[in-house]
Amino acid sequence: MNQEMEFKNIVAQYSRVAPEEMNNEMKFREDLGFSSLDFMSFLGELEDTFDLELDESEVLNITTLGEALNLLEELQ
């Protein structure tokens, strides 16, 4: 499984949108229905799954899947 699909599978755990229906322009809150708690839990799961540490100041500006994927790629 590639990194993007693994990422979308994690997103799908917090959303009613299937991974194959997701696109990079989708917003976590508006399109995927994430609450603040969902987003924080999601970030923790990303850190565990991809073995990285996210900087809180960077992740607070992320609103779309594409932005999150770009940050993930930068940190890998």
Tab-separated table of C-alpha atoms in Angstrom:
chain	number	residue	atom	x	y	z
A	1	MET	CA	0.000	0.000	0.000
A	2	ASN	CA	1.412	3.382	-0.926
A	3	GLN	CA	1.725	6.246	1.531
A	4	GLU	CA	-1.208	8.226	0.113
A	5	MET	CA	-3.587	5.274	0.335
A	6	GLU	CA	-2.459	4.481	3.876
A	7	PHE	CA	-3.013	8.149	4.776
A	8	LYS	CA	-6.528	8.099	3.271
A	9	ASN	CA	-7.367	4.885	5.125
A	10	ILE	CA	-6.510	6.648	8.384
A	11	VAL	CA	-8.649	9.647	7.373
A	12	ALA	CA	-11.544	7.289	6.587
A	13	GLN	CA	-11.552	6.054	10.197
A	14	TYR	CA	-12.684	9.540	11.278
A	15	SER	CA	-14.993	10.255	8.337
A	16	ARG	CA	-17.918	8.764	6.437
A	17	VAL	CA	-16.073	9.259	3.144
A	18	ALA	CA	-14.446	6.183	1.578
A	19	PRO	CA	-10.725	6.504	0.754
A	20	GLU	CA	-11.330	6.063	-2.981
A	21	GLU	CA	-13.804	8.978	-2.934
A	22	MET	CA	-11.348	11.408	-1.332
A	23	ASN	CA	-9.518	14.112	-3.236
A	24	ASN	CA	-6.777	16.520	-2.218
A	25	GLU	CA	-9.094	19.554	-2.190
A	26	MET	CA	-11.353	18.082	0.506
A	27	LYS	CA	-11.334	19.990	3.789
A	28	PHE	CA	-11.119	18.097	7.064
A	29	ARG	CA	-13.934	19.969	8.819
A	30	GLU	CA	-16.275	21.017	6.036
A	31	ASP	CA	-16.056	18.024	3.681
A	32	LEU	CA	-15.027	15.196	5.980
A	33	GLY	CA	-16.819	16.247	9.171
A	34	PHE	CA	-13.793	16.204	11.465
A	35	SER	CA	-14.222	17.701	14.930
A	36	SER	CA	-11.250	19.257	16.736
A	37	LEU	CA	-10.882	16.060	18.756
A	38	ASP	CA	-11.017	13.937	15.593
A	39	PHE	CA	-8.265	16.036	14.032
A	40	MET	CA	-5.988	15.766	17.070
A	41	SER	CA	-6.557	11.985	17.292
A	42	PHE	CA	-5.894	11.712	13.562
A	43	LEU	CA	-2.592	13.598	13.936
A	44	GLY	CA	-1.506	11.261	16.723
A	45	GLU	CA	-2.280	8.270	14.558
A	46	LEU	CA	-0.280	9.770	11.676
A	47	GLU	CA	2.706	10.220	13.976
A	48	ASP	CA	2.482	6.594	15.121
A	49	THR	CA	1.864	5.102	11.676
A	50	PHE	CA	4.550	7.043	9.802
A	51	ASP	CA	6.999	7.323	12.735
A	52	LEU	CA	7.335	11.091	12.669
A	53	GLU	CA	6.817	14.079	14.927
A	54	LEU	CA	4.488	16.842	13.804
A	55	ASP	CA	5.107	20.462	14.766
A	56	GLU	CA	1.909	21.895	16.231
A	57	SER	CA	2.443	25.284	14.597
A	58	GLU	CA	2.614	23.636	11.156
A	59	VAL	CA	-0.413	21.385	11.524
A	60	LEU	CA	-2.737	24.115	12.816
A	61	ASN	CA	-2.691	25.722	9.344
A	62	ILE	CA	-3.644	22.511	7.523
A	63	THR	CA	-7.199	22.480	6.212
A	64	THR	CA	-7.148	20.101	3.207
A	65	LEU	CA	-6.041	16.549	2.514
A	66	GLY	CA	-3.549	17.833	-0.049
A	67	GLU	CA	-1.886	20.132	2.494
A	68	ALA	CA	-1.612	17.273	4.969
A	69	LEU	CA	-0.161	14.938	2.338
A	70	ASN	CA	2.410	17.554	1.305
A	71	LEU	CA	3.523	18.005	4.903
A	72	LEU	CA	3.730	14.243	5.340
A	73	GLU	CA	5.944	13.942	2.258
A	74	GLU	CA	8.190	16.781	3.484
A	75	LEU	CA	8.705	15.048	6.840
A	76	GLN	CA	9.500	11.617	5.390
